[in-house]
Short mmCIF file of C-alpha atoms and ligand atoms in Angstrom, two decimals:
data_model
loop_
_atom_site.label_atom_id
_atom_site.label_comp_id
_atom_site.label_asym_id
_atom_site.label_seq_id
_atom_site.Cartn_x
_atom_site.Cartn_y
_atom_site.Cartn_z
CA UNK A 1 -2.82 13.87 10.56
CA UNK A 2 0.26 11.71 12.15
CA UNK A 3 2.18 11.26 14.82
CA UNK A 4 5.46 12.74 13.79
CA UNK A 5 5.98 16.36 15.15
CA UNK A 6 8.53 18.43 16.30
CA UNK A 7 8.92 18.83 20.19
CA UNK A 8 11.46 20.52 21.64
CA UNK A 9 13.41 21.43 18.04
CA UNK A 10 13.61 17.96 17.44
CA UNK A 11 11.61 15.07 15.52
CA UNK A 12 9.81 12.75 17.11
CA UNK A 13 7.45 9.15 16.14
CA UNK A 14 5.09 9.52 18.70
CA UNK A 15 6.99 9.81 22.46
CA UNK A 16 10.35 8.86 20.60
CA UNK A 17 12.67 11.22 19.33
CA UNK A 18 13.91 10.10 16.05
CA UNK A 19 17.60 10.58 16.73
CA UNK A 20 17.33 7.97 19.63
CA UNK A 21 15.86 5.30 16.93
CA UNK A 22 18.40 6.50 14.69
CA UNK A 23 21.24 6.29 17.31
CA UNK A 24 19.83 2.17 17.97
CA UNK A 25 19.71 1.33 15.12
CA UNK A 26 21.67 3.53 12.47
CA UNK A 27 20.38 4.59 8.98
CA UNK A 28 18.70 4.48 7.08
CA UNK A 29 15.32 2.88 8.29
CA UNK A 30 12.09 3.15 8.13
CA UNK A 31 9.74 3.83 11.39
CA UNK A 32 6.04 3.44 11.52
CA UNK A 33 3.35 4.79 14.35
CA UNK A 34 0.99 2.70 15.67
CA UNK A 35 -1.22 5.38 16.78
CA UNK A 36 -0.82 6.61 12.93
CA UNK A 37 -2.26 3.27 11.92
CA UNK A 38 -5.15 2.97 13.82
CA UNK A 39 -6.19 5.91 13.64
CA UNK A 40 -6.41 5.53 9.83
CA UNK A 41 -8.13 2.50 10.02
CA UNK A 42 -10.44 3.75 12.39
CA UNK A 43 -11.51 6.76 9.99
CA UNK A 44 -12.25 4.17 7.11
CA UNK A 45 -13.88 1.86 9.84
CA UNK A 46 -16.54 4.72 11.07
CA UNK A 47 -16.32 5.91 7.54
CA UNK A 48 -18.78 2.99 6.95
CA UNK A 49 -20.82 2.44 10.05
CA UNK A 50 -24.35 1.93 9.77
CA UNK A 51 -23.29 -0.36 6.81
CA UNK A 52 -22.75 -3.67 7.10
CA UNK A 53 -18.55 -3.51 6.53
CA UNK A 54 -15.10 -4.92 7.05
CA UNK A 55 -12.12 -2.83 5.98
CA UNK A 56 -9.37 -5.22 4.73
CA UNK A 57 -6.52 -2.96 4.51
CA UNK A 58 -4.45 -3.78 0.96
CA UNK A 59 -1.29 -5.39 2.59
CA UNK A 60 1.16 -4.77 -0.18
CA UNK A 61 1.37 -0.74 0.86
CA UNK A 62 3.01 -2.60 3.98
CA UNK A 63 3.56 -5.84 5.04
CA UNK A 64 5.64 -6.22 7.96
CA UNK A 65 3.48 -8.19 10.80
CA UNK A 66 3.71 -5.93 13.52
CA UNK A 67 1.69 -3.81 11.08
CA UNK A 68 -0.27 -6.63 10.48
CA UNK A 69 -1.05 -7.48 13.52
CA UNK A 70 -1.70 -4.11 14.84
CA UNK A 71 -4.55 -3.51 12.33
CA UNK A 72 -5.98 -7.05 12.89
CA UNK A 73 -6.04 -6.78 16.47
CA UNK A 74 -8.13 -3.57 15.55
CA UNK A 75 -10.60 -5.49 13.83
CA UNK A 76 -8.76 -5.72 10.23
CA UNK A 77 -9.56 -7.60 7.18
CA UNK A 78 -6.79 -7.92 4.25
CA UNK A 79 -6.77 -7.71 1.03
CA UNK A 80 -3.38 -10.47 -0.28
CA UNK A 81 -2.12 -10.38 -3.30
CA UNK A 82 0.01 -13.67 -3.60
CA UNK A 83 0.45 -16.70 -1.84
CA UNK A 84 3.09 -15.15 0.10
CA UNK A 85 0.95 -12.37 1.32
CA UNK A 86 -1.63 -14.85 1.82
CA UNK A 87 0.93 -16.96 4.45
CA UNK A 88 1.85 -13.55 5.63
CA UNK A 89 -1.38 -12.57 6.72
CA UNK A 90 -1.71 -15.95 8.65
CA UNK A 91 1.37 -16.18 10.33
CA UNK A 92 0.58 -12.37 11.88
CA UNK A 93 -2.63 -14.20 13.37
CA UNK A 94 -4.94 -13.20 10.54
CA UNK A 95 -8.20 -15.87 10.23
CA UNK A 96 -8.70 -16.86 7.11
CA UNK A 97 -12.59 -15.79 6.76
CA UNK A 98 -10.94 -12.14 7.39
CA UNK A 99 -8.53 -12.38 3.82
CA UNK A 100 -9.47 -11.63 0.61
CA UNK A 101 -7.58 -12.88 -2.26
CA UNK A 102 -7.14 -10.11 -5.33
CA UNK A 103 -4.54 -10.30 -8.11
CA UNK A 104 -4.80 -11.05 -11.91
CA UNK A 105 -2.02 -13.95 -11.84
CA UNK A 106 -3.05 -16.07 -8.94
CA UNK A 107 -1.32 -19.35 -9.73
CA UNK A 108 -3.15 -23.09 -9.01
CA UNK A 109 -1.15 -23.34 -6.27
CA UNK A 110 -1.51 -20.17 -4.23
CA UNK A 111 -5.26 -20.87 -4.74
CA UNK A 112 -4.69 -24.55 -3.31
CA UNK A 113 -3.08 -22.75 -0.38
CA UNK A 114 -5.63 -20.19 0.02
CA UNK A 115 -8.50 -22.84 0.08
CA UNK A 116 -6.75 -24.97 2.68
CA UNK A 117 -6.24 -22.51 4.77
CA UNK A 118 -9.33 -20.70 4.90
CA UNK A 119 -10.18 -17.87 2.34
CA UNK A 120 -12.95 -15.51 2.93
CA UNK A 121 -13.34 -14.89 -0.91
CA UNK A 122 -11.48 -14.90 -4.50
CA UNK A 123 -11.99 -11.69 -6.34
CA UNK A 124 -11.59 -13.25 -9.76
CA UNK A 125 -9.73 -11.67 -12.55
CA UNK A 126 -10.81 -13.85 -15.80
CA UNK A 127 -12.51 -16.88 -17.18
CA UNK A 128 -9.47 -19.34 -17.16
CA UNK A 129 -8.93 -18.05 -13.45
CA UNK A 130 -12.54 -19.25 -12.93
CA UNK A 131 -11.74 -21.73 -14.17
CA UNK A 132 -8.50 -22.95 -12.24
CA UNK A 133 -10.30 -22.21 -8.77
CA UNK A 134 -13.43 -24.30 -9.52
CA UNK A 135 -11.12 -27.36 -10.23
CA UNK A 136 -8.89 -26.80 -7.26
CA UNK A 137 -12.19 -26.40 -5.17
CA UNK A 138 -13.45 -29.47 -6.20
CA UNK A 139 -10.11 -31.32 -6.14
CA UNK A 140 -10.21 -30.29 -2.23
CA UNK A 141 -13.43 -31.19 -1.71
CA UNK A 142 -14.62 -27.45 -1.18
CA UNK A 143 -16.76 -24.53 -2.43
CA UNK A 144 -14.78 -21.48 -3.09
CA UNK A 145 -16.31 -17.86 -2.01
CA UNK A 146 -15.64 -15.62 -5.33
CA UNK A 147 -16.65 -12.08 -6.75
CA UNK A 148 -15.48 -11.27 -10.25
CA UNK A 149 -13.62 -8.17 -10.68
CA UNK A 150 -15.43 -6.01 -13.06
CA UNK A 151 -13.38 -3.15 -15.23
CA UNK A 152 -15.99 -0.12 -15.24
CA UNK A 153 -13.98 1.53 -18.03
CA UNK A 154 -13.37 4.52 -15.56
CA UNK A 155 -10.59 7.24 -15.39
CA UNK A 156 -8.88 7.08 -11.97
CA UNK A 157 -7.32 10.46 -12.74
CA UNK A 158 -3.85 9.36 -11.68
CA UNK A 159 -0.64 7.97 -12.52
CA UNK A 160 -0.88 5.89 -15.83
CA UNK A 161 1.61 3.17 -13.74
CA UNK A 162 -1.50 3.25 -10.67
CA UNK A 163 -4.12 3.51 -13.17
CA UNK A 164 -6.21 0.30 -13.13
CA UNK A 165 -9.95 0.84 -14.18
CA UNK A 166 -9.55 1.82 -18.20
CA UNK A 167 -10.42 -1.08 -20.24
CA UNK A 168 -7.12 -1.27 -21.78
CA UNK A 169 -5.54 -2.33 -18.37
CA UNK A 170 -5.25 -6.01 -17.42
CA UNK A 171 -7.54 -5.73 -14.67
CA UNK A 172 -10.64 -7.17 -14.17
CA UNK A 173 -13.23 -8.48 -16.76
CA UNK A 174 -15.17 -5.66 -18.94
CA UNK A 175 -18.39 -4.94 -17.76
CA UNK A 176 -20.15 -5.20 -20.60
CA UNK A 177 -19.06 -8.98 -20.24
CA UNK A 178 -20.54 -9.16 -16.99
CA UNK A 179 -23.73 -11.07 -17.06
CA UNK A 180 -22.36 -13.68 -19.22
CA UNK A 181 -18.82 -14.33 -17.09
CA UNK A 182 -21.69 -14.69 -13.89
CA UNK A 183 -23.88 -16.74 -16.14
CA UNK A 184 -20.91 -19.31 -16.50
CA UNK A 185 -20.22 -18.85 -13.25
CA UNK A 186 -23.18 -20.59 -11.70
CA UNK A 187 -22.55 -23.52 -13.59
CA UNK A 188 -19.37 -24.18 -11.98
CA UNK A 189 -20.05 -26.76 -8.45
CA UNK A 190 -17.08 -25.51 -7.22
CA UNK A 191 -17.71 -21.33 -6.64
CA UNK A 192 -20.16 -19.58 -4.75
CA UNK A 193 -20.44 -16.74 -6.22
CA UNK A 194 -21.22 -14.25 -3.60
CA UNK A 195 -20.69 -10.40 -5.06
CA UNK A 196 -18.60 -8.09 -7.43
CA UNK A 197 -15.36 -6.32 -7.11
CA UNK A 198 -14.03 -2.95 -8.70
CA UNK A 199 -10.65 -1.25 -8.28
CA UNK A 200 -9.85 1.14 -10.23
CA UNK A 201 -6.87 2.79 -9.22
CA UNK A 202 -4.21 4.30 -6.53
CA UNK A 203 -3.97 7.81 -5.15
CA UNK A 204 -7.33 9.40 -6.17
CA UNK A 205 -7.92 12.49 -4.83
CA UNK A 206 -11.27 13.40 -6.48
CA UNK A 207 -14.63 11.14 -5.69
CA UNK A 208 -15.85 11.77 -8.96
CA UNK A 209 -14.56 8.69 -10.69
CA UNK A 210 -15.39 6.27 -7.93
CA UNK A 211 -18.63 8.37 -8.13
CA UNK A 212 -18.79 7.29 -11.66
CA UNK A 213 -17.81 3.41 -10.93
CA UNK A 214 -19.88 2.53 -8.30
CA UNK A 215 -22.38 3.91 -9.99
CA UNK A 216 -22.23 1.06 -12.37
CA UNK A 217 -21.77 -1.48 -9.75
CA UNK A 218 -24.85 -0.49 -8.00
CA UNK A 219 -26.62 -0.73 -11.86
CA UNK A 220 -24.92 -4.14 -12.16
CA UNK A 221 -26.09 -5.62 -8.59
CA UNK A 222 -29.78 -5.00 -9.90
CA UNK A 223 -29.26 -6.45 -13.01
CA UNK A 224 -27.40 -9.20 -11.65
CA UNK A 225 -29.93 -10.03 -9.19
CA UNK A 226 -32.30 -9.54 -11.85
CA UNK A 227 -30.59 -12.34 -13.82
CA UNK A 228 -31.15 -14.78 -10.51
CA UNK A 229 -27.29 -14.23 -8.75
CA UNK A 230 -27.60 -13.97 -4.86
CA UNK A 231 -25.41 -10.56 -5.14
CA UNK A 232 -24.70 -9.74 -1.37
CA UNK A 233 -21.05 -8.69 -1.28
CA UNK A 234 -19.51 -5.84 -2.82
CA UNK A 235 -15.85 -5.76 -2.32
CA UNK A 236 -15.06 -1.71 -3.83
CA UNK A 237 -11.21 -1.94 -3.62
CA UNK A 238 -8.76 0.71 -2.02
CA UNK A 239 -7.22 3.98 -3.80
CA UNK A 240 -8.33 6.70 -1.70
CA UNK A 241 -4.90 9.04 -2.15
CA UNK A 242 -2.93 10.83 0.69
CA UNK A 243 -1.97 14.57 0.74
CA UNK A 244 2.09 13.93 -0.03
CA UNK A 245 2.74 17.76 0.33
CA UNK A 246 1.46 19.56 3.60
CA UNK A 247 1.21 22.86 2.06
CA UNK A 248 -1.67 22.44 -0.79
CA UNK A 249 -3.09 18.76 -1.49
CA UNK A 250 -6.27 17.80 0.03
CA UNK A 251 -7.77 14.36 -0.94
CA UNK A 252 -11.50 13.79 0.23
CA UNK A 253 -11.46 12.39 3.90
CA UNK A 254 -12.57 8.54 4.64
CA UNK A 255 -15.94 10.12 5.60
CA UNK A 256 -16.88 11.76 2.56
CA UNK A 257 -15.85 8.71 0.58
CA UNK A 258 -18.03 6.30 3.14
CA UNK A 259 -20.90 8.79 2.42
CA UNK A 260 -20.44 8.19 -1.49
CA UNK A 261 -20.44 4.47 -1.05
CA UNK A 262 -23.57 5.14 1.31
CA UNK A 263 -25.16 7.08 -1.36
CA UNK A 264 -23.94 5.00 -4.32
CA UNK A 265 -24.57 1.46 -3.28
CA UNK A 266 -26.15 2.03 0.54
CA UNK A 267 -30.03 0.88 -1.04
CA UNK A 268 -28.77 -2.94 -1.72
CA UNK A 269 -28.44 -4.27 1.69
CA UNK A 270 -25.12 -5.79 0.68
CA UNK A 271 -21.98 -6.39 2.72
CA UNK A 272 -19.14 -3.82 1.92
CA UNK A 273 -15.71 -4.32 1.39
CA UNK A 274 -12.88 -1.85 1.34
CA UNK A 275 -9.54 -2.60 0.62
CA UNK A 276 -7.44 0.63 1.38
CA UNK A 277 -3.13 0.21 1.72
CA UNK A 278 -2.00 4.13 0.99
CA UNK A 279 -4.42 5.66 3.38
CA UNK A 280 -4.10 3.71 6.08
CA UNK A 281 0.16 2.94 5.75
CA UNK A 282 1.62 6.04 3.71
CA UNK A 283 1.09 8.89 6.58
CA UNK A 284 1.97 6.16 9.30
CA UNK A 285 5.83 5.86 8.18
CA UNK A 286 8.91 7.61 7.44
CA UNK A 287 12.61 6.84 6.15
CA UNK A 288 14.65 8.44 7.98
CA UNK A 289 18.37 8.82 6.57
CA UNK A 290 21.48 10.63 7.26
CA UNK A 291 23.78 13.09 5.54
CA UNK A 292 27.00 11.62 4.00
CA UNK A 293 28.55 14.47 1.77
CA UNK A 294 27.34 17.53 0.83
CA UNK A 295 28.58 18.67 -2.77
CA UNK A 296 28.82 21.91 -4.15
CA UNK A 297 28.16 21.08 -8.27
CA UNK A 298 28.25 23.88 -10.78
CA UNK A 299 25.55 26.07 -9.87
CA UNK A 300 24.14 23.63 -7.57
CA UNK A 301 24.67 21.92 -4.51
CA UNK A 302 23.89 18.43 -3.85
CA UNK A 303 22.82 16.84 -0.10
CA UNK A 304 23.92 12.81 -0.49
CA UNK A 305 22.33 11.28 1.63
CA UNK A 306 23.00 6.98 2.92
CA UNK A 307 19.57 6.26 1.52
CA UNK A 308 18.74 5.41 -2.35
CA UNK A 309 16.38 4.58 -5.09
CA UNK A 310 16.18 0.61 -3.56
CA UNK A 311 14.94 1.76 -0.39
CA UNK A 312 12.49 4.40 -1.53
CA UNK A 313 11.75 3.63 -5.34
CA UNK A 314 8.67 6.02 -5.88
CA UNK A 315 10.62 8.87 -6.52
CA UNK A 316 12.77 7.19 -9.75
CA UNK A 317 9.67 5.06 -10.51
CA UNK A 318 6.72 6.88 -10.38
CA UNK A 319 8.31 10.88 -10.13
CA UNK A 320 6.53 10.94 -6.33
CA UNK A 321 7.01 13.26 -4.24
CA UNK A 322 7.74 13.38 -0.65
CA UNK A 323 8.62 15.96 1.68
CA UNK A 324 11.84 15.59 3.09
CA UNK A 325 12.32 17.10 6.75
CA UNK A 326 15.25 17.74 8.65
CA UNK A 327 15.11 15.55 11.83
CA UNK A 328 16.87 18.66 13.91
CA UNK A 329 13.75 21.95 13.47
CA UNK A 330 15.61 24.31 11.63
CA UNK A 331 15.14 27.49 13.86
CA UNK A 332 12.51 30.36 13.05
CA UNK A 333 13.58 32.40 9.81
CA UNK A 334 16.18 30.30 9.11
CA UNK A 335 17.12 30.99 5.79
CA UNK A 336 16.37 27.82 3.12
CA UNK A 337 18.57 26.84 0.12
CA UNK A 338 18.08 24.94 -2.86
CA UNK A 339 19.36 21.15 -3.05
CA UNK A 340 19.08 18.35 -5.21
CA UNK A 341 19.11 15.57 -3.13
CA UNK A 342 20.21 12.00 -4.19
CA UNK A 343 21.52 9.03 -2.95
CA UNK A 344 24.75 6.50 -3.57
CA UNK A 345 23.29 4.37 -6.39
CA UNK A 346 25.29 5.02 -9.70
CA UNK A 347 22.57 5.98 -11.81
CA UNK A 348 21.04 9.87 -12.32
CA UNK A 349 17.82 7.87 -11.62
CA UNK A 350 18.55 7.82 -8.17
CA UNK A 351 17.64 11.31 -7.30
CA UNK A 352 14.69 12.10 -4.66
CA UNK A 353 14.36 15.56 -5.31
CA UNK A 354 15.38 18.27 -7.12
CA UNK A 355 16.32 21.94 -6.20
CA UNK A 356 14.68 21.65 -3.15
CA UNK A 357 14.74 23.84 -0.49
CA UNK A 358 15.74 23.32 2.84
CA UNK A 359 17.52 24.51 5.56
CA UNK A 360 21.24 24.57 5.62
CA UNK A 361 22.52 20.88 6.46
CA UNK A 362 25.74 19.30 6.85
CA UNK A 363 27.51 15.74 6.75
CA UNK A 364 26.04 13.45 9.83
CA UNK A 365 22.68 15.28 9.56
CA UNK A 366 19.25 13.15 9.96
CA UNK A 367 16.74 13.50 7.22
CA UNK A 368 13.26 12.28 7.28
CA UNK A 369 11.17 11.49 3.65
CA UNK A 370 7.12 11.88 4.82
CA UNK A 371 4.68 9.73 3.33
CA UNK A 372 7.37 6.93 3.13
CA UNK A 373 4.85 3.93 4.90
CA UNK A 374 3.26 2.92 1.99
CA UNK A 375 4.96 1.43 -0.58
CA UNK A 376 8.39 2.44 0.96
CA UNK A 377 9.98 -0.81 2.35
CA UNK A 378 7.89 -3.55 0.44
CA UNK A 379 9.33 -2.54 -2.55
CA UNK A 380 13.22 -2.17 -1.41
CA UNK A 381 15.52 -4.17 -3.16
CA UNK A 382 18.97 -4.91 -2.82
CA UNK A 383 20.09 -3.31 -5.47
CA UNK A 384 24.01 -1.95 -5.37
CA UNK A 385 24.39 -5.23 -2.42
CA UNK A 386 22.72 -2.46 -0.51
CA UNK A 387 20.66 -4.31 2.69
CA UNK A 388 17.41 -3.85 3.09
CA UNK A 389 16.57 -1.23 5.79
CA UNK A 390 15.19 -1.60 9.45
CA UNK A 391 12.16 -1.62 10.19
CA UNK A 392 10.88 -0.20 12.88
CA UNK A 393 7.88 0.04 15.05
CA UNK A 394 6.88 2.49 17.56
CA UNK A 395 4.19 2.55 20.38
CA UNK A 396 4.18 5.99 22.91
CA UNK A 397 7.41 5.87 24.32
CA UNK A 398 8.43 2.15 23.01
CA UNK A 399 9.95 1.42 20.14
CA UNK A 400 10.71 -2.02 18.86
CA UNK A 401 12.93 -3.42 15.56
CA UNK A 402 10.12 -5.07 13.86
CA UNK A 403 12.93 -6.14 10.71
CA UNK A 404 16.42 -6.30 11.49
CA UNK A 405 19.00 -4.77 8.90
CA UNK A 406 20.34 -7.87 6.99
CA UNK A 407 24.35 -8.66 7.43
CA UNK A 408 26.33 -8.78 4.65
CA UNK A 409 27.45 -11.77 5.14
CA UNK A 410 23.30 -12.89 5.24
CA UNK A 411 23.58 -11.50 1.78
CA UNK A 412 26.47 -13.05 0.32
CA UNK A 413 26.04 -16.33 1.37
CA UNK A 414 22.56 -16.36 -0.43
CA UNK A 415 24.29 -17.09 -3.75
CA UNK A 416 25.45 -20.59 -4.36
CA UNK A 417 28.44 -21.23 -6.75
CA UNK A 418 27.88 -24.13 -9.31
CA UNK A 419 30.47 -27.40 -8.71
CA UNK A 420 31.83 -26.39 -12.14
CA UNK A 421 33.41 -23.19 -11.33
N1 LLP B 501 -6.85 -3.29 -3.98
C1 LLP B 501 -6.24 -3.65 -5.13
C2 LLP B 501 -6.83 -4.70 -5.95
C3 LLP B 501 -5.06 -2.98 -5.53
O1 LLP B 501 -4.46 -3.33 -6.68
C4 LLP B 501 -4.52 -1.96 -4.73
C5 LLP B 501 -3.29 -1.26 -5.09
C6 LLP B 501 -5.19 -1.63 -3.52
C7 LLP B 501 -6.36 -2.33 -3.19
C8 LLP B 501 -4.70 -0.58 -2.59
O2 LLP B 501 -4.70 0.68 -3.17
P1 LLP B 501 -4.35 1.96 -2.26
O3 LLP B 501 -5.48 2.14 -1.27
O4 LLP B 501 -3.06 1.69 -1.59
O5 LLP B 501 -4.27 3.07 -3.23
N2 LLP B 501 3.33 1.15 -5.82
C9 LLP B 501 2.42 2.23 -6.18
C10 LLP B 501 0.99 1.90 -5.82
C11 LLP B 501 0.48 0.61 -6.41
C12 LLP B 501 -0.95 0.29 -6.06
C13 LLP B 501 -1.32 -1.06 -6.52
N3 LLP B 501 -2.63 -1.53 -6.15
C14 LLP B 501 2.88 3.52 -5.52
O6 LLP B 501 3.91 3.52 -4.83
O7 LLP B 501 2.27 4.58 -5.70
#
């Protein structure tokens, strides 16, 4: 459920209407609900209760820091993926001992950054990583909180590009390895090592193979334990996938999956750790874009629209797809047509959908892409010396610009010319 319905034949985020935001602002942007976003964190929250839990919700599906901030004030953990995210996190008010630090390339540095400013654990990706964070630990005069990722050997069940649990993917060390890459462990002064971590992929929508991987965590904790580790965290990673399409999709709900990790792993006693970005961001935002031409092709019409692939890359990078919703309620029994719709950027590539069907639209006509929150505006690029979008923010009847559009001139003047030319 969100907060974007129709009132009145028109659109609106929350007590907003959309063309008001659009109006402000101009398009495209993106606008996110905060009542969206709590809510969603609130269903993975209660989702675990009666466990000892934080939910640190994967930053990289969306890390402006009004989200940010808005799910920390809530009670938030996150998951960072780089040093940047890392300084992210803090400058939105994030404490340290609330950020986890995941990622198979963290680099000496981001690690030195991490441990100054307060890390509540390193889920650990390899040996030489181990390696790296024990030094820097000891260089600063610290012990370093770590799990080690463990690759279950698992089939997600979804996109080969979001698939991480198969042994063949970078991720994580293979279980089998497990008991000697925690035996090494303990002999570094610098780590505590504290649990395990598993992630094995994005936009699930069956339990089964989480089923399947915690499974072997819980099997692991015992023999861990067994082999004389203090095992009390288990940090189980995010993934839990979104319906994208109203009509027919139905992931499992946060509750069902907090009743498998109950079930699973609930006998050990151990903290859990959750690290969900789609769930909690993708529902909470759309891009909302506008009309430009409409163009009748041979035997088909296209609706080009002012927003491209660089705003909204899943559709050219991973074949997503998102429902696309005129901002004006087409009236009852109005009759649909077919449309490919595309944006500016000179490449076929840049196509959201398809032969779609919609109701009959015309230049200067607002659009709005669904299930654009998560992994919508973090991975924008400029591409075509096309700004990034606005970002905005909305609360009841408030709405705020929580990332201004970018002047051209902002983006020119980024390049610097060398003396010899
Ligand atoms: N934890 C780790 C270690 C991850 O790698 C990820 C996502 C998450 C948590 C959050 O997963 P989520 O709950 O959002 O499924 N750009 C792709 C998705 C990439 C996901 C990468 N890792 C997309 O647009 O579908």
């Amino acid at each position: 459920m969100d907060h974007f319905l129709y009132r009145d034949g028109a659109l609106f985020a929350e007590d907003v209407p959309i063309s008001e935001i659009a109006a402000a602002v101009g398009t495209p942007f993106y606008v996110y609900s905060t009542a969206t976003l709590l809510r969603h964190f609130k269903l993975f929250d209660d989702a675990l209760n009666g466990m000892d839990h934080l939910v640190c919700y994967a930053m990289k599906a969306a890390s402006n820091q009004a989200i940010l901030k808005t799910l920390a004030q809530a009670g938030a953990g996150m998951d960072v993926v780089s040093g940047g995210e890392y300084l992210r996190a803090k400058a939105a008010g994030v404490p340290g001992e609330k950020i986890v630090f995941s990622g198979v390339g963290k680099t000496a540095d981001e690690i030195r950054t991490a441990l100054a400013g307060g890390i509540r654990q390193f889920n650990v990706e390899s040996e030489p990583e181990m390696e790296v964070i024990n030094a820097v630990a000891l260089d600063l005069g610290v012990i370093a909180p770590i799990t080690v990722r463990v690759n279950p050997d698992v089939d997600a069940k979804t996109h080969a590009k979001i698939a991480t649990g198969k042994s063949e993917n970078k991720f994580g060390i293979p279980i089998a390895r497990a008991s000697e890459v925690y035996a090494h462990a303990a002999t570094l002064p610098g780590l505590d090592v504290i649990g395990i971590d598993v992630h094995i992929g994005s936009q699930l929508t069956e339990l089964a193979p989480f089923e399947l991987a915690y499974t072997k965590v819980a099997e692991l904790t015992e023999q861990l334990r067994a082999e004389g580790h203090n095992i009390r965290r288990l940090d189980l990673g995010g993934g839990l996938g979104i319906p994208y399409t109203r009509a027919n999709d139905a992931p499992p709900l946060p509750v069902e999956y907090g009743a498998l990790i109950q079930k699973t792993l609930g006998h050990l006693g151990c903290e859990i750790e959750i690290e969900p970005g789609r769930l909690i961001a993708g529902n909470a935002g759309l891009m909302v874009s506008k009309v430009i031409y409409v163009k009748s092709g041979e035997g088909r019409d296209f609706l080009i629209l002012d927003g491209a692939m660089n705003d909204l890359i899943r559709p050219a990078m991973y074949e997503a797809h998102h429902d696309i919703v005129a901002v004006t309620e087409p009236a009852p029994g109005v009759e649909q047509r077919p449309y490919d719709i595309v944006g500016p950027v000179c490449e076929t590539g840049d196509t959201f959908a398809k032969q779609r069907n919609m109701p009959p639209l015309a230049a200067g006509d607002l659009v709005a892409f669904r299930s654009a929150g998560a992994y919508g505006a973090v991975m924008a690029s400029e591409y075509n010396t096309r700004p990034l979008i606005p970002e905005v923010l909305v609360h009841e009847d408030q709405f705020a610009v929580i990332r201004e559009r970018p002047s051209f001139d902002e983006i020119i003047n980024r390049d610097t010319i060398p003396e010899w030319l």
